[in-house]
CSV table of C-alpha atoms and ligand atoms in Angstrom, one decimal:
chain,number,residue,atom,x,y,z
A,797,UNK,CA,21.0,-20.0,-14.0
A,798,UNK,CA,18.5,-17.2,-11.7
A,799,UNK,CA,15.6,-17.9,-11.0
A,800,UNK,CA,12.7,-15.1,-11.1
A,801,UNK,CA,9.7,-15.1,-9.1
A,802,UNK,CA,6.6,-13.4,-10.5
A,803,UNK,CA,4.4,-12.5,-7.2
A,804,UNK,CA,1.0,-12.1,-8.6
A,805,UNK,CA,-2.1,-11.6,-6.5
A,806,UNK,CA,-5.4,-12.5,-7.7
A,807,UNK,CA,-9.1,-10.9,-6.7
A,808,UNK,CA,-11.8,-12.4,-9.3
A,809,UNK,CA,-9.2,-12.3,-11.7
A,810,UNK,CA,-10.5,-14.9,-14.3
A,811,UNK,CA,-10.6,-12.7,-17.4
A,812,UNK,CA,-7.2,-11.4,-16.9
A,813,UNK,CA,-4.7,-14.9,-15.5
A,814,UNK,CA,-4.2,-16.2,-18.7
A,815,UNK,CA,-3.7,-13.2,-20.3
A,816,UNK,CA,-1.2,-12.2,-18.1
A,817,UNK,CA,0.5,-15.6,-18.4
A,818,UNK,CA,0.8,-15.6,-21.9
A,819,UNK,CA,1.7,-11.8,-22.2
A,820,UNK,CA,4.7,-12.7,-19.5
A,821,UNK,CA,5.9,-15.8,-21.7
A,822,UNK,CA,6.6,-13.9,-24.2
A,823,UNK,CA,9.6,-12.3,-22.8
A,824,UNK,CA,11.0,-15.3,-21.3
A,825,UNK,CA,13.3,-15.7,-24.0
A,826,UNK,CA,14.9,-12.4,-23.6
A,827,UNK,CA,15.6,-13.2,-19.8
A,828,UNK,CA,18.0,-15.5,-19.4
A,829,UNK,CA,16.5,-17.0,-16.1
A,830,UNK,CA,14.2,-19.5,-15.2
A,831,UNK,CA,11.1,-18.5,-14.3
A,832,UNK,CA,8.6,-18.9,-11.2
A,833,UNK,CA,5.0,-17.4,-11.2
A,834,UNK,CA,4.0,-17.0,-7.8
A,835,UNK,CA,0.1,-16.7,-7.8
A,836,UNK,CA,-2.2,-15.5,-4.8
A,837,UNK,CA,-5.9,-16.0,-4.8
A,838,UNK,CA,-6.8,-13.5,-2.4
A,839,UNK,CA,-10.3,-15.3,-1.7
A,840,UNK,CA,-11.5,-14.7,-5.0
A,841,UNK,CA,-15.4,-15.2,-5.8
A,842,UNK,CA,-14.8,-16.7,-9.4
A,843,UNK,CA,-12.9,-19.1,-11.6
A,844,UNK,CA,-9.7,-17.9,-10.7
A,845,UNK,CA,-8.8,-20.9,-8.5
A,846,UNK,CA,-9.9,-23.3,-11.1
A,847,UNK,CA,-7.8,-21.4,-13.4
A,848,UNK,CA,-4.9,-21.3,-11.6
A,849,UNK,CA,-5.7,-25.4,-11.1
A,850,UNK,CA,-5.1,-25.8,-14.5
A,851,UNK,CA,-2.4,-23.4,-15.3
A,852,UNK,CA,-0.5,-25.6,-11.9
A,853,UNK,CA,-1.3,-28.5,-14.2
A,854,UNK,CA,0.1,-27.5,-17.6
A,855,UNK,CA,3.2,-25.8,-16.2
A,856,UNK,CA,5.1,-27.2,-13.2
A,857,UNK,CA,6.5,-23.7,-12.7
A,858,UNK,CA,3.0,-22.0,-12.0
A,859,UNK,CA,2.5,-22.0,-7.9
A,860,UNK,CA,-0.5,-20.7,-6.1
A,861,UNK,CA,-1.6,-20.1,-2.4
A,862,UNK,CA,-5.5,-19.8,-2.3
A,863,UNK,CA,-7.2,-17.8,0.9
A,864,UNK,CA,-9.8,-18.9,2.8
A,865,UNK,CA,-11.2,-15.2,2.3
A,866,UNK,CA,-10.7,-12.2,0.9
A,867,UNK,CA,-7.6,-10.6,2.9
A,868,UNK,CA,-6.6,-7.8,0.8
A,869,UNK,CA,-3.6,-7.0,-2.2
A,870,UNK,CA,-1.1,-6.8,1.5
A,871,UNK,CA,-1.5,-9.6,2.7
A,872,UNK,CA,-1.8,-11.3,-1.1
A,873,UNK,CA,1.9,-9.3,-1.5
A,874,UNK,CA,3.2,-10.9,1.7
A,875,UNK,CA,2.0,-14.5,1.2
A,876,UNK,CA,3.5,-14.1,-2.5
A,877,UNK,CA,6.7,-13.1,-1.3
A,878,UNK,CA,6.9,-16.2,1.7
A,879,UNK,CA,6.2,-18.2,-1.4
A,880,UNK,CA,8.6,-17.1,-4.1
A,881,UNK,CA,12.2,-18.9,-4.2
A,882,UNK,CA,13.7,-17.3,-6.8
A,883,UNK,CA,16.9,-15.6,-6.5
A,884,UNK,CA,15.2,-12.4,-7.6
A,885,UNK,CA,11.2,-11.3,-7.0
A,886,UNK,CA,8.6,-9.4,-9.0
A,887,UNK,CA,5.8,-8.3,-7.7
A,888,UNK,CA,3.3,-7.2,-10.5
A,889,UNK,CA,-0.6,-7.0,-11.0
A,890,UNK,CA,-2.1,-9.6,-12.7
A,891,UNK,CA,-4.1,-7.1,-15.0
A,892,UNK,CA,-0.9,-6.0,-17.4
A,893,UNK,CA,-1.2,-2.4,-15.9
A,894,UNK,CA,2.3,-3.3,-15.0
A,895,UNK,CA,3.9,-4.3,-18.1
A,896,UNK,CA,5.9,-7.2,-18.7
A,897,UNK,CA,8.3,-6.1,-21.1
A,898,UNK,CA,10.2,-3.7,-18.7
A,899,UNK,CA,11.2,-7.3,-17.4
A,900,UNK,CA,14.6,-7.8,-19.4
A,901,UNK,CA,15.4,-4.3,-18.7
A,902,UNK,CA,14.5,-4.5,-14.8
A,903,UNK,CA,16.8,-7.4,-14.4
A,904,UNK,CA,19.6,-6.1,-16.6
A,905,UNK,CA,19.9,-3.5,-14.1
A,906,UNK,CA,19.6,-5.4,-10.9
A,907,UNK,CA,22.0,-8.3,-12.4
A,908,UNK,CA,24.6,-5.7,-13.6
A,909,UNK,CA,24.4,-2.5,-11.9
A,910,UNK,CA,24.9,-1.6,-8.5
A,911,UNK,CA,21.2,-1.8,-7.6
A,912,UNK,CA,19.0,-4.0,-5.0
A,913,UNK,CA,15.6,-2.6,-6.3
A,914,UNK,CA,14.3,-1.4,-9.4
A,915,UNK,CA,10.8,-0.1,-8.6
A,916,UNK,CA,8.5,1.6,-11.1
A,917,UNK,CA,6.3,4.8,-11.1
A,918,UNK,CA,3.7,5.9,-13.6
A,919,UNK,CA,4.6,9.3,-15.3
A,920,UNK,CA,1.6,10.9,-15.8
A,921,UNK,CA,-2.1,10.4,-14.2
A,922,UNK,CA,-3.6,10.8,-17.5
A,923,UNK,CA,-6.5,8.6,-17.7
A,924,UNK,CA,-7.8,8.9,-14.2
A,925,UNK,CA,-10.7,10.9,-13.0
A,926,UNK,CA,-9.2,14.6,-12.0
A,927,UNK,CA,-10.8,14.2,-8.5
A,928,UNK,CA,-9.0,11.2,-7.7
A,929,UNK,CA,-5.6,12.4,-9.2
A,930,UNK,CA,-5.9,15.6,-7.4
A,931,UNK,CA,-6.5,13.8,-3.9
A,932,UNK,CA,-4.2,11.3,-4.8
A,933,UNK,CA,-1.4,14.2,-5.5
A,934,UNK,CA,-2.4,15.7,-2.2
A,935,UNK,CA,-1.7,12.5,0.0
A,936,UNK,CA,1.4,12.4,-1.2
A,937,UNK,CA,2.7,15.6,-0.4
A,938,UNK,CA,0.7,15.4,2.7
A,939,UNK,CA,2.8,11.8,3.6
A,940,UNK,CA,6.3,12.9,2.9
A,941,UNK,CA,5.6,16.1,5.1
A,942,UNK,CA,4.7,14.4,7.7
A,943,UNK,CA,6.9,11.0,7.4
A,944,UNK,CA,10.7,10.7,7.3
A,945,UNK,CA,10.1,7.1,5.1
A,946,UNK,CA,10.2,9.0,1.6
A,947,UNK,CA,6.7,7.8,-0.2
A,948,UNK,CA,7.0,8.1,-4.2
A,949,UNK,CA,4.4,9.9,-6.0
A,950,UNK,CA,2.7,7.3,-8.3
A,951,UNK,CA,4.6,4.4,-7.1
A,952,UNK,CA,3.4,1.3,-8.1
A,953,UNK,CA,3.7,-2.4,-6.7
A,954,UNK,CA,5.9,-3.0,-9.9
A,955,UNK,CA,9.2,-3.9,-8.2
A,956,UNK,CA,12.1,-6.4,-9.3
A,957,UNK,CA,14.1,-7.0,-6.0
A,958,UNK,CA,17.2,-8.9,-4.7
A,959,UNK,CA,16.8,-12.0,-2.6
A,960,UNK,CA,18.7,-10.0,0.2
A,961,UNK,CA,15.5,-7.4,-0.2
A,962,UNK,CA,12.7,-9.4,-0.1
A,963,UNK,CA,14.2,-11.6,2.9
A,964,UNK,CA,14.4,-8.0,4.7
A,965,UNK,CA,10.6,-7.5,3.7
A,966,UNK,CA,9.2,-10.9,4.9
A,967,UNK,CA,10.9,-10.3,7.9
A,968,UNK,CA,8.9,-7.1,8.7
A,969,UNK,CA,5.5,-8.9,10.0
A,970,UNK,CA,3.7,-6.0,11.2
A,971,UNK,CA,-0.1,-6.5,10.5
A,972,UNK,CA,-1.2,-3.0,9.6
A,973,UNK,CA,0.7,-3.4,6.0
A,974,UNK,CA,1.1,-0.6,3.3
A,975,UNK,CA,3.8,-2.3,0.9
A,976,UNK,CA,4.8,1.4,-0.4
A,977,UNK,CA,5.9,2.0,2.8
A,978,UNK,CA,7.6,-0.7,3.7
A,979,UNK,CA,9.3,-1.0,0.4
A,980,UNK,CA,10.7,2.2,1.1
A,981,UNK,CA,11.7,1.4,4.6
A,982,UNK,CA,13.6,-1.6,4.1
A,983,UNK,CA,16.3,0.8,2.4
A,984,UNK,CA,18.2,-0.6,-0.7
A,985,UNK,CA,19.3,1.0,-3.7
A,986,UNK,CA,16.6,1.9,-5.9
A,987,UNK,CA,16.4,2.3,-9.6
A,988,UNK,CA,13.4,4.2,-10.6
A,989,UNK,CA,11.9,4.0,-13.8
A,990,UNK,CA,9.0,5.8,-14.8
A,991,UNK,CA,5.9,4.9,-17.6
A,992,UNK,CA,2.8,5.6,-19.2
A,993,UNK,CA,-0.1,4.7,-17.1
A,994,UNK,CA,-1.6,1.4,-19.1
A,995,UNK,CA,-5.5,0.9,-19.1
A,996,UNK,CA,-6.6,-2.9,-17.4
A,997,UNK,CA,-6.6,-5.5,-19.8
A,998,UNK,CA,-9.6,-6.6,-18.8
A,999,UNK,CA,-11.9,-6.7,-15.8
A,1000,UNK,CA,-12.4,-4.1,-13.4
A,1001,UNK,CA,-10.2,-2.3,-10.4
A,1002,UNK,CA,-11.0,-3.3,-7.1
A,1003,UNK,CA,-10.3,0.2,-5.7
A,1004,UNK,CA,-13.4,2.8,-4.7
A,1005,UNK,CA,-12.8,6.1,-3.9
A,1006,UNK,CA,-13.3,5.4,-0.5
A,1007,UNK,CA,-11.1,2.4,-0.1
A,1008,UNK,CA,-8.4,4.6,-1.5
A,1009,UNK,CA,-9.1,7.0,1.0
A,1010,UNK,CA,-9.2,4.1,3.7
A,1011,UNK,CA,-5.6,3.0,2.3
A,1012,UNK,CA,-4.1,6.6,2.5
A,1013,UNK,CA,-5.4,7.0,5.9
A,1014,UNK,CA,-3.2,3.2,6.6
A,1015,UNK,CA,0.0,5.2,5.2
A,1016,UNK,CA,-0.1,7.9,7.1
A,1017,UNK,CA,-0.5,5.8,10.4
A,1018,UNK,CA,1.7,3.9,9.9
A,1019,UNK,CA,4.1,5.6,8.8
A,1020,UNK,CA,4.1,9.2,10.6
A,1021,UNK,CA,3.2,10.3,14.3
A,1022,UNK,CA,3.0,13.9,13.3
A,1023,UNK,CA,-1.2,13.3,14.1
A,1024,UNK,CA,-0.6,12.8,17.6
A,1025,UNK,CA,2.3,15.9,17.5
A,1026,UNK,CA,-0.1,18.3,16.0
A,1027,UNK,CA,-3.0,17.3,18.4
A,1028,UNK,CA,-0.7,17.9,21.4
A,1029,UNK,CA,0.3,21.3,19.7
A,1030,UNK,CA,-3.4,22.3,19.0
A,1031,UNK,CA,-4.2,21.1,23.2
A,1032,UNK,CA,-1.4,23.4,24.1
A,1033,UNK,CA,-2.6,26.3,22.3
A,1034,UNK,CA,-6.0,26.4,23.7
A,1035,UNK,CA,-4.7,25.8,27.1
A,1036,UNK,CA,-2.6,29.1,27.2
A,1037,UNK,CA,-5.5,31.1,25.2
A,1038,UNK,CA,-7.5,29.9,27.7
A,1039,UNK,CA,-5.2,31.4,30.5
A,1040,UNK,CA,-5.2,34.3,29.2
A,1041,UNK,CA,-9.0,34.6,28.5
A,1042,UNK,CA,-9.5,33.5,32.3
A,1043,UNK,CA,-7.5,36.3,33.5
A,1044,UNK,CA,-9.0,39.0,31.1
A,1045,UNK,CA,-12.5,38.0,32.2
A,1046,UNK,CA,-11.1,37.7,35.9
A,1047,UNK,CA,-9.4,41.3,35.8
A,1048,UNK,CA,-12.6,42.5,33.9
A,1049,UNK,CA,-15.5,40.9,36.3
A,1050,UNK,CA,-13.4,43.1,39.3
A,1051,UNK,CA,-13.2,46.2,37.7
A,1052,UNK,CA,-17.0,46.3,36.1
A,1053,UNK,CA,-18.6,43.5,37.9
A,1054,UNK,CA,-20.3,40.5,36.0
A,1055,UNK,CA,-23.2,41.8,33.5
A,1056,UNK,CA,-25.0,38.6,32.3
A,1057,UNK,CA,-23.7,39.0,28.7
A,1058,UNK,CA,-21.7,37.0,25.9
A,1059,UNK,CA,-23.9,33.6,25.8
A,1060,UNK,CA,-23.3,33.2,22.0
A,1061,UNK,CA,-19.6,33.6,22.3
A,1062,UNK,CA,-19.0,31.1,25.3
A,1063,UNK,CA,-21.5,28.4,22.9
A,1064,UNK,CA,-18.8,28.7,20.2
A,1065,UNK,CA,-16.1,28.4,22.2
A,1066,UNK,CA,-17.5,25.5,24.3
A,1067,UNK,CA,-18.1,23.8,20.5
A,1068,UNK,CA,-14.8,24.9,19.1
A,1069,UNK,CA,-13.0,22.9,22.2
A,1070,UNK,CA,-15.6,19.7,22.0
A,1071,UNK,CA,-14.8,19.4,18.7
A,1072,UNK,CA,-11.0,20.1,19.3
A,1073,UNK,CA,-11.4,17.3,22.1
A,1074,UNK,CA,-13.4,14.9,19.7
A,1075,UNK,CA,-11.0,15.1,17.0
A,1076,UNK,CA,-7.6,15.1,19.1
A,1077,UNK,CA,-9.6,11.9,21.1
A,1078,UNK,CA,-10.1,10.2,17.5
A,1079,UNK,CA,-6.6,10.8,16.5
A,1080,UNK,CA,-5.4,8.8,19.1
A,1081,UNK,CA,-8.1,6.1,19.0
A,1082,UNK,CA,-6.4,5.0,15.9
A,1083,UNK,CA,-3.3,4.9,16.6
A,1084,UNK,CA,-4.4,2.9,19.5
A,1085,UNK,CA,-6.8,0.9,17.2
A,1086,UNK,CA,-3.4,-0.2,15.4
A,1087,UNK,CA,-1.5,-1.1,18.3
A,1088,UNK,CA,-4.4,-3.4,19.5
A,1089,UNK,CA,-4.7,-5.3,15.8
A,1090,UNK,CA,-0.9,-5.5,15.6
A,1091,UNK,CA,-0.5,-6.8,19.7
A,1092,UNK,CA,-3.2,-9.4,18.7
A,1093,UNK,CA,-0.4,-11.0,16.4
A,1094,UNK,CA,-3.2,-11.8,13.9
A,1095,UNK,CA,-2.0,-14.1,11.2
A,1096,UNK,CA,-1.7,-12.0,7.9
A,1097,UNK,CA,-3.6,-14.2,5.8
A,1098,UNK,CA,-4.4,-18.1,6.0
A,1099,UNK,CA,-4.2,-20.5,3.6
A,1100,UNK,CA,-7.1,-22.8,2.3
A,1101,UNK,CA,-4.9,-24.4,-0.6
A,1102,UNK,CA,-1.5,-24.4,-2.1
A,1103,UNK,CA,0.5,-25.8,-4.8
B,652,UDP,N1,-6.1,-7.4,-5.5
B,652,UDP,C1,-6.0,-8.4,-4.5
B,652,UDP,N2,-6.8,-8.3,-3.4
B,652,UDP,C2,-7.7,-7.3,-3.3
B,652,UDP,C3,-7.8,-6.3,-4.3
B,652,UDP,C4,-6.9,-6.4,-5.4
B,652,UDP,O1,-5.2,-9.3,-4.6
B,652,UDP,O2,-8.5,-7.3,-2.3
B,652,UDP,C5,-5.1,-7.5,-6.7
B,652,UDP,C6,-5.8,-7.5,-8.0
B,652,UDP,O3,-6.2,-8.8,-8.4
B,652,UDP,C7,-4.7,-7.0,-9.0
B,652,UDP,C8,-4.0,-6.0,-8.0
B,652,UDP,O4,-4.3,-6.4,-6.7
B,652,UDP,O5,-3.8,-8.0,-9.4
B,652,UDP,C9,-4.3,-4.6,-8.3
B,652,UDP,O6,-5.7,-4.4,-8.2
B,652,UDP,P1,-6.5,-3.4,-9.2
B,652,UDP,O7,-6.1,-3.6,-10.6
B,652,UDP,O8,-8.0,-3.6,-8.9
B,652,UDP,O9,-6.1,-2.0,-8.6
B,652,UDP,P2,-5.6,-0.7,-9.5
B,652,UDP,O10,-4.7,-1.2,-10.5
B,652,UDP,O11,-6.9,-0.1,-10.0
B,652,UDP,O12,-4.9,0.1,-8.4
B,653,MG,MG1,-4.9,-2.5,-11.9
């Protein structure tokens, strides 16, 4: 018989666990596999050790890997995965946003049809504020401009992989990690399948708008150069403006001399190239801020308990 793994990580999650528990035994019956949940306390401040204690106690197929801090849903995703031994993996969100009765269905497809992958996207962005949809629409398009690692629009971290897949993933140990990247990078066949956005079943998201604005920022690091491309191209265009400017004013200080004119115009050029210089300068200070996390070979997360 397969084996499932449910990858779950866990940020003061105590309202939600057992929900989520029950709601995922409920399809158990329709799956045909034994089942593993895979939980991650990702340094939570509340009872959601204690609860995962309990649930360990009550059901010998409930593990759990408690950090010794708070290292983010990545590195909760990555520990997850190292810890999962079923013979297929699920990585879901412990608040039911992801629901658990596309389970049957996802593994029908990965058992029986040609697919590694069946990931999951939400079809519509109803229920979010506008101003976060619309940004969110315009880092995608952005992302897939400027990477060749194809990003889905509304992608979640709803995925029901192969043991081949998730073996490829672990293997991957870059610290700077954003999953839907990586997911996509791996390769794989991939099913899609697309629904309804589904309000938290309790609790409340982690996200701000600036940490989501913090994680896009991640993507497009680490997956795209074109930054650094279009700081180069921006250099070069000044430079041969430049040239030309010097020889016009050259040319035109010979045949008219040199009135003592045109202060306001050199002031905005000499802020247009500072702030060309300071921007270009910070593009590359993150790329180089990235190199120097991941040449530290930080560990992803570590581990104050597991069971
Ligand atoms: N999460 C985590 N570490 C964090 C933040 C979130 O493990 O630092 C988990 C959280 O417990 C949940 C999942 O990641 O299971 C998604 O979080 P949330 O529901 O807050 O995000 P949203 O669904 O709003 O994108
Ligand atoms: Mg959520």
């Amino acid at each position: 018989m397969d084996k499932i793994s449910l990858v779950v990580p866990c940020y003061n999650e105590e309202e939600t666990i057992r929900i989520f528990y029950n709601e995922v035994l409920k399809y158990e019956s329709q799956l045909d596999a034994e089942l593993e949940f895979c939980f991650v306390d990702d340094g939570s401040h509340d009872h959601t050790l204690d609860i995962l204690k309990a649930l360990h106690e009550e059901d010998e197929r409930v593990h759990y890997v408690s950090f010794s801090r708070n290292f983010g849903k990545e590195a909760g995703l990555y520990a997850g995965l190292e810890l999962a031994t079923g013979d297929y993996v699920v990585t879901m969100d412990v608040d039911l946003q992801d629901p658990p009765h596309l389970l049957p269905e996802m593994y029908n497809i990965v058992k029986n049809e040609d697919y590694d992958c069946v990931a999951t996207k939400r079809s519509t962005r109803k229920g979010e504020p506008p101003i976060r949809s619309f940004f969110a629409r315009m880092f995608y398009k952005l992302i897939n401009k400027m990477s060749s690692t194809e990003i889905v629009d509304g992608a979640r971290d709803y995925r029901f992989m192969s043991r081949q897949m998730v073996d490829a993933i672990i293997k991957d140990q870059e610290y700077n990690r954003f999953s839907k990247g990586i997911f996509s990078w791996v390769g794989f066949k991939t099913k899609w399948l697309a629904y309804e956005n589904v309000e938290r079943s309790a609790g409340n998201t982690k996200w701000s708008f600036f940490s989501l604005f913090k994680y896009s920022i991640e993507g497009i690091l680490a997956y795209s150069v074109v930054p650094l491309f279009i700081s180069s191209i921006l250099g070069l265009i000044f430079f041969v403006i430049s040239v030309i400017a010097l020889f016009g004013i050259v040319i035109r200080a010979m045949l008219f001399g040199d009135p003592v004119s045109g202060w306001p115009s050199m002031v905005s050029i000499m802020l247009l190239l500072g702030s060309m210089i300071l921007l270009c300068l910070g593009i590359v200070g993150l790329y180089i801020s990235k190199i120097y996390l991941e040449t530290k070979k930080r560990q992803i997360y570590i581990v104050k308990e597991k069971a």
